[in-house]
Amino acid sequence: MTEDSERKITLYDFIGGMDAVARLVEAFYRQMDTLPEARELRAIHAPDLTETKRVLTLYLAQWMGGPGDYSAERGHPRLRARHMGFQVGEAERDAWLLCMKRALDETIPDPRGRQAILGALAPLADWMRNQPPA
Ligand code: HEM
């Protein structure tokens, strides 16, 4: 994300690598489990989130410029297509982003890291929408 005289640092390195991504994902699903605004979003996820957490961790690590384990395991992300089985409207998008914002506030101390991640995830979450605006 920032550049020193030698090389570009990925967002993945900037926030602290795999441990930081795993902490973020834990906090994200904890928020989804507890926030009243996310109750309906939580209900369409699997009851046991172990595998969901593992996959989102791999995806976000790769998306932030870290190791490519997600694609090595699952191929091209095709995230919009993978979400077609779920109803994604403005309410679901906003609930997802609220959980992510709270999780970032909890786990990423550097405001530049939080801003870079949320700023890039917001349009991605909107692109996932497969329902017209209310
Ligand atoms: C930037 C926004 C989002 C990202 C990066 C994201 C990422 C992911 C990833 C990587 C997976 C696993 C896909 C796989 O199996 O390879 C997933 C699953 C899923 N996503 Fe999203 N997602 C986003 C937004 C949303 C939204 C807005 C909804 C609202 C409906 C949603 C609902 C789900 C559900 C229900 C699953 C299945 C999880 C399970 O089976 O427990 N996602 N998402």
mmCIF file of C-alpha atoms and ligand atoms in Angstrom:
data_model
loop_
_atom_site.group_PDB
_atom_site.id
_atom_site.type_symbol
_atom_site.label_atom_id
_atom_site.label_comp_id
_atom_site.label_asym_id
_atom_site.label_seq_id
_atom_site.Cartn_x
_atom_site.Cartn_y
_atom_site.Cartn_z
ATOM 1 C CA MET A 1 0.000 0.000 0.000
ATOM 2 C CA THR A 2 2.680 2.561 0.928
ATOM 3 C CA GLU A 3 5.939 2.756 -0.902
ATOM 4 C CA ASP A 4 9.387 3.031 0.621
ATOM 5 C CA SER A 5 12.501 3.555 -1.451
ATOM 6 C CA GLU A 6 12.871 -0.165 -2.084
ATOM 7 C CA ARG A 7 9.514 -1.792 -2.759
ATOM 8 C CA LYS A 8 5.747 -1.681 -2.351
ATOM 9 C CA ILE A 9 4.319 -3.139 0.843
ATOM 10 C CA THR A 10 1.111 -5.098 0.399
ATOM 11 C CA LEU A 11 -1.912 -4.359 2.544
ATOM 12 C CA TYR A 12 -1.487 -7.904 3.865
ATOM 13 C CA ASP A 13 2.006 -7.121 5.182
ATOM 14 C CA PHE A 14 0.973 -3.681 6.352
ATOM 15 C CA ILE A 15 -1.699 -4.973 8.747
ATOM 16 C CA GLY A 16 0.438 -7.857 10.066
ATOM 17 C CA GLY A 17 -0.034 -10.868 7.801
ATOM 18 C CA MET A 18 -2.090 -14.013 8.358
ATOM 19 C CA ASP A 19 -2.499 -13.555 12.129
ATOM 20 C CA ALA A 20 -4.045 -10.139 11.596
ATOM 21 C CA VAL A 21 -6.388 -11.419 8.860
ATOM 22 C CA ALA A 22 -7.470 -14.338 11.078
ATOM 23 C CA ARG A 23 -8.192 -11.941 13.974
ATOM 24 C CA LEU A 24 -10.207 -9.725 11.638
ATOM 25 C CA VAL A 25 -12.300 -12.654 10.384
ATOM 26 C CA GLU A 26 -12.927 -13.937 13.945
ATOM 27 C CA ALA A 27 -14.121 -10.489 14.978
ATOM 28 C CA PHE A 28 -16.240 -10.162 11.801
ATOM 29 C CA TYR A 29 -18.243 -13.317 12.508
ATOM 30 C CA ARG A 30 -18.465 -12.471 16.229
ATOM 31 C CA GLN A 31 -20.092 -9.193 15.180
ATOM 32 C CA MET A 32 -22.400 -11.103 12.838
ATOM 33 C CA ASP A 33 -23.341 -13.395 15.728
ATOM 34 C CA THR A 34 -24.194 -10.540 18.088
ATOM 35 C CA LEU A 35 -25.290 -7.394 16.205
ATOM 36 C CA PRO A 36 -29.098 -7.107 15.990
ATOM 37 C CA GLU A 37 -28.653 -5.419 12.573
ATOM 38 C CA ALA A 38 -26.978 -8.616 11.310
ATOM 39 C CA ARG A 39 -29.531 -11.148 12.567
ATOM 40 C CA GLU A 40 -30.960 -11.925 9.131
ATOM 41 C CA LEU A 41 -27.519 -12.002 7.535
ATOM 42 C CA ARG A 42 -26.354 -14.474 10.189
ATOM 43 C CA ALA A 43 -29.400 -16.664 9.586
ATOM 44 C CA ILE A 44 -28.449 -17.384 5.962
ATOM 45 C CA HIS A 45 -24.939 -18.504 6.955
ATOM 46 C CA ALA A 46 -24.084 -22.014 8.072
ATOM 47 C CA PRO A 47 -24.825 -22.693 11.771
ATOM 48 C CA ASP A 48 -21.209 -23.792 12.266
ATOM 49 C CA LEU A 49 -18.923 -21.071 10.895
ATOM 50 C CA THR A 50 -15.635 -22.970 11.180
ATOM 51 C CA GLU A 51 -15.286 -23.604 7.450
ATOM 52 C CA THR A 52 -16.734 -20.206 6.514
ATOM 53 C CA LYS A 53 -14.095 -18.504 8.678
ATOM 54 C CA ARG A 54 -11.315 -20.553 7.163
ATOM 55 C CA VAL A 55 -12.384 -19.709 3.592
ATOM 56 C CA LEU A 56 -12.933 -15.987 4.224
ATOM 57 C CA THR A 57 -9.512 -15.801 5.874
ATOM 58 C CA LEU A 58 -7.863 -17.356 2.802
ATOM 59 C CA TYR A 59 -9.842 -15.093 0.481
ATOM 60 C CA LEU A 60 -9.066 -11.845 2.322
ATOM 61 C CA ALA A 61 -5.386 -12.749 2.703
ATOM 62 C CA GLN A 62 -5.147 -13.245 -1.064
ATOM 63 C CA TRP A 63 -7.255 -10.150 -1.811
ATOM 64 C CA MET A 64 -4.856 -8.056 0.326
ATOM 65 C CA GLY A 65 -1.842 -9.261 -1.633
ATOM 66 C CA GLY A 66 -0.870 -12.196 0.602
ATOM 67 C CA PRO A 67 -0.509 -15.898 -0.291
ATOM 68 C CA GLY A 68 -2.709 -17.250 -3.107
ATOM 69 C CA ASP A 69 -4.068 -20.226 -1.131
ATOM 70 C CA TYR A 70 -7.701 -19.314 -1.802
ATOM 71 C CA SER A 71 -7.343 -19.668 -5.577
ATOM 72 C CA ALA A 72 -5.011 -22.645 -5.254
ATOM 73 C CA GLU A 73 -7.845 -24.397 -3.422
ATOM 74 C CA ARG A 74 -10.989 -22.996 -5.023
ATOM 75 C CA GLY A 75 -9.962 -21.522 -8.360
ATOM 76 C CA HIS A 76 -10.873 -18.033 -9.538
ATOM 77 C CA PRO A 77 -12.850 -16.256 -6.782
ATOM 78 C CA ARG A 78 -15.946 -15.495 -8.998
ATOM 79 C CA LEU A 79 -17.361 -13.978 -5.841
ATOM 80 C CA ARG A 80 -20.466 -12.480 -7.416
ATOM 81 C CA ALA A 81 -21.383 -15.825 -8.962
ATOM 82 C CA ARG A 82 -20.730 -17.601 -5.650
ATOM 83 C CA HIS A 83 -23.214 -15.262 -3.946
ATOM 84 C CA MET A 84 -25.994 -15.735 -6.507
ATOM 85 C CA GLY A 85 -27.552 -18.422 -4.316
ATOM 86 C CA PHE A 86 -28.177 -15.823 -1.592
ATOM 87 C CA GLN A 87 -30.396 -12.801 -1.703
ATOM 88 C CA VAL A 88 -28.009 -9.832 -1.555
ATOM 89 C CA GLY A 89 -29.852 -6.519 -1.377
ATOM 90 C CA GLU A 90 -28.939 -3.165 0.126
ATOM 91 C CA ALA A 91 -29.859 -4.354 3.642
ATOM 92 C CA GLU A 92 -27.601 -7.430 3.416
ATOM 93 C CA ARG A 93 -24.777 -5.351 1.933
ATOM 94 C CA ASP A 94 -25.061 -2.777 4.710
ATOM 95 C CA ALA A 95 -25.222 -5.417 7.450
ATOM 96 C CA TRP A 96 -22.125 -7.144 6.023
ATOM 97 C CA LEU A 97 -20.215 -3.860 5.882
ATOM 98 C CA LEU A 98 -21.317 -2.903 9.407
ATOM 99 C CA CYS A 99 -19.896 -6.173 10.775
ATOM 100 C CA MET A 100 -16.681 -5.552 8.839
ATOM 101 C CA LYS A 101 -16.374 -1.957 10.051
ATOM 102 C CA ARG A 102 -16.801 -3.032 13.690
ATOM 103 C CA ALA A 103 -14.312 -5.874 13.216
ATOM 104 C CA LEU A 104 -11.755 -3.504 11.670
ATOM 105 C CA ASP A 105 -12.191 -1.038 14.553
ATOM 106 C CA GLU A 106 -11.603 -3.904 16.972
ATOM 107 C CA THR A 107 -8.579 -5.549 15.392
ATOM 108 C CA ILE A 108 -6.649 -3.135 13.121
ATOM 109 C CA PRO A 109 -5.032 -0.378 15.201
ATOM 110 C CA ASP A 110 -3.726 1.708 12.270
ATOM 111 C CA PRO A 111 -6.471 3.937 10.826
ATOM 112 C CA ARG A 112 -4.807 3.864 7.382
ATOM 113 C CA GLY A 113 -5.135 0.071 7.319
ATOM 114 C CA ARG A 114 -8.793 0.224 8.384
ATOM 115 C CA GLN A 115 -9.571 2.903 5.806
ATOM 116 C CA ALA A 116 -7.784 1.098 2.966
ATOM 117 C CA ILE A 117 -9.648 -2.147 3.662
ATOM 118 C CA LEU A 118 -13.129 -0.712 4.191
ATOM 119 C CA GLY A 119 -12.741 1.716 1.270
ATOM 120 C CA ALA A 120 -11.964 -1.167 -1.091
ATOM 121 C CA LEU A 121 -14.521 -3.616 0.366
ATOM 122 C CA ALA A 122 -17.461 -1.185 0.128
ATOM 123 C CA PRO A 123 -17.665 -1.184 -3.703
ATOM 124 C CA LEU A 124 -16.985 -4.935 -3.747
ATOM 125 C CA ALA A 125 -19.910 -5.544 -1.374
ATOM 126 C CA ASP A 126 -22.128 -3.348 -3.548
ATOM 127 C CA TRP A 127 -21.087 -5.246 -6.668
ATOM 128 C CA MET A 128 -22.209 -8.460 -4.934
ATOM 129 C CA ARG A 129 -25.771 -7.114 -4.837
ATOM 130 C CA ASN A 130 -28.171 -9.209 -6.917
ATOM 131 C CA GLN A 131 -31.383 -7.453 -5.828
ATOM 132 C CA PRO A 132 -32.575 -4.046 -7.071
ATOM 133 C CA PRO A 133 -32.467 -1.082 -4.676
ATOM 134 C CA ALA A 134 -35.474 -0.869 -2.325
HETATM 135 C C1 HEM B 1 -17.140 -7.488 -0.029
HETATM 136 C C2 HEM B 1 -18.126 -8.247 0.415
HETATM 137 C C3 HEM B 1 -18.045 -9.753 0.545
HETATM 138 C C4 HEM B 1 -16.961 -10.600 0.477
HETATM 139 C C5 HEM B 1 -15.507 -10.247 0.242
HETATM 140 C C6 HEM B 1 -17.469 -11.939 0.685
HETATM 141 C C7 HEM B 1 -16.701 -13.089 0.676
HETATM 142 C C8 HEM B 1 -17.160 -14.358 0.795
HETATM 143 C C9 HEM B 1 -16.367 -15.557 0.591
HETATM 144 C C10 HEM B 1 -14.896 -15.580 0.220
HETATM 145 C C11 HEM B 1 -17.168 -16.612 0.797
HETATM 146 C C12 HEM B 1 -16.774 -18.079 0.645
HETATM 147 C C13 HEM B 1 -16.903 -18.401 -0.844
HETATM 148 C C14 HEM B 1 -16.348 -19.743 -1.214
HETATM 149 O O1 HEM B 1 -16.974 -20.745 -0.846
HETATM 150 O O2 HEM B 1 -15.296 -19.781 -1.865
HETATM 151 C C15 HEM B 1 -18.485 -16.092 1.125
HETATM 152 C C16 HEM B 1 -19.575 -16.873 1.441
HETATM 153 C C17 HEM B 1 -20.803 -16.358 1.770
HETATM 154 N N1 HEM B 1 -21.190 -15.042 1.719
HETATM 155 FE FE1 HEM B 1 -20.012 -13.487 1.280
HETATM 156 N N2 HEM B 1 -18.813 -11.884 0.883
HETATM 157 C C18 HEM B 1 -19.205 -10.581 0.797
HETATM 158 C C19 HEM B 1 -20.477 -10.085 0.936
HETATM 159 C C20 HEM B 1 -21.559 -10.823 1.280
HETATM 160 C C21 HEM B 1 -22.871 -10.287 1.458
HETATM 161 C C22 HEM B 1 -23.271 -8.813 1.284
HETATM 162 C C23 HEM B 1 -23.669 -11.327 1.809
HETATM 163 C C24 HEM B 1 -25.128 -11.182 2.096
HETATM 164 C C25 HEM B 1 -26.034 -12.032 1.755
HETATM 165 C C26 HEM B 1 -22.844 -12.533 1.848
HETATM 166 C C27 HEM B 1 -23.263 -13.811 2.173
HETATM 167 C C28 HEM B 1 -22.489 -14.946 2.118
HETATM 168 C C29 HEM B 1 -22.964 -16.263 2.491
HETATM 169 C C30 HEM B 1 -24.347 -16.594 3.026
HETATM 170 C C31 HEM B 1 -21.897 -17.155 2.282
HETATM 171 C C32 HEM B 1 -21.884 -18.674 2.559
HETATM 172 C C33 HEM B 1 -21.250 -18.889 3.897
HETATM 173 C C34 HEM B 1 -21.648 -20.173 4.575
HETATM 174 O O3 HEM B 1 -21.972 -21.158 3.898
HETATM 175 O O4 HEM B 1 -21.638 -20.198 5.817
HETATM 176 N N3 HEM B 1 -21.561 -12.186 1.505
HETATM 177 N N4 HEM B 1 -18.455 -14.731 1.097
#
